Coordinates of C-alpha atoms in Angstrom, one line a residue:
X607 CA -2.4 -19.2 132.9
X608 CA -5.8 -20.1 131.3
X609 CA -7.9 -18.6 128.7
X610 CA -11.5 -19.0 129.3
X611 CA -14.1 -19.3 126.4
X612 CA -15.8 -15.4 127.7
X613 CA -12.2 -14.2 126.5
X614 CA -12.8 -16.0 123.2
X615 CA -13.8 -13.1 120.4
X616 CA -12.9 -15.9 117.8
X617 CA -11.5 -19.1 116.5
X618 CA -10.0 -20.7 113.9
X619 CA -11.7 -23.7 112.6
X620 CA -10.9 -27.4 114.0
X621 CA -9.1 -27.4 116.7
X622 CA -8.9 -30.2 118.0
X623 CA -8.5 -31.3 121.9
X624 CA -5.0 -31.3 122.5
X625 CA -3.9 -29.6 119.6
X626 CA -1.2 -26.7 119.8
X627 CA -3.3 -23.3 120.1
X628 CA -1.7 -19.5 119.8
X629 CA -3.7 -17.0 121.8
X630 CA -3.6 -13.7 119.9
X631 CA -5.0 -10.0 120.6
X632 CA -7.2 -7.9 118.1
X633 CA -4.7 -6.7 116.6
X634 CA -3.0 -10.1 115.8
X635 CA -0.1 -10.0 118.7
X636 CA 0.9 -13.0 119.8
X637 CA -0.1 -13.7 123.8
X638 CA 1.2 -17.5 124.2
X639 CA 0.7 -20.5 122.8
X640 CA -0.7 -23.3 125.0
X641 CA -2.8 -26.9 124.8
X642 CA -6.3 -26.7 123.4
X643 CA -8.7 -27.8 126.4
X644 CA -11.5 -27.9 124.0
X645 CA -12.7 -28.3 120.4
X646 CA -12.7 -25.3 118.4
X647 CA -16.6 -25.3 118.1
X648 CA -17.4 -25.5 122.1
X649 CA -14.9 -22.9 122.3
X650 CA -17.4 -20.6 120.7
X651 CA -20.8 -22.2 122.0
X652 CA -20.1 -23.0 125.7
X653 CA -20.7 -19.7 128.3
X654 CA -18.2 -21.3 130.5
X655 CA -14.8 -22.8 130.9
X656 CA -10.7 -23.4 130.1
X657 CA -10.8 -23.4 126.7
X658 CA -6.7 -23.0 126.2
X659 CA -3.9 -24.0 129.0
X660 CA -1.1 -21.8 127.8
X661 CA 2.4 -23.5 128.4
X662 CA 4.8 -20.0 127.4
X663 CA 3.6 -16.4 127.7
X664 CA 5.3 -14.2 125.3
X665 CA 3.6 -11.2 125.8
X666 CA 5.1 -9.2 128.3
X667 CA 3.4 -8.2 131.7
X668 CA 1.5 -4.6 131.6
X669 CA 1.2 -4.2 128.1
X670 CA -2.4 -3.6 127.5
X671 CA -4.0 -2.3 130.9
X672 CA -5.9 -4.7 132.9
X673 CA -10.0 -4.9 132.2

């Protein structure tokens, strides 16, 4: 699974490409972790594209309904 920067709400400061990168909800649950695909400041700017490749999904399936 992939996180794409329009599901971006925000970000913490300088990640780096490559670097280790938790994928959180509003409320500060933990989604999955994955490999940044891109810096932390196009991850904000750019209108399109991967911006996190998770690698483990910890939240489970159906736990927020789908949007």
């Amino acid at each position: 699974a992939t996180l794409k920067v329009r599901g971006i709400v925000s970000v913490q400061a300088n990640i780096q490409v490559g670097e280790l990168a938790a994928i959180m909800t509003l409320k500060g649950e933990l989604v999955a972790v994955g490999e940044a695909m891109m810096i932390s400041k196009d991850m904000v700017k750019k209108e399109a594209g991967v911006a996190v490749k998770s690698s483990q999904v910890f939240m489970q399936p159906g736990m927020y309904p789908k949007m």
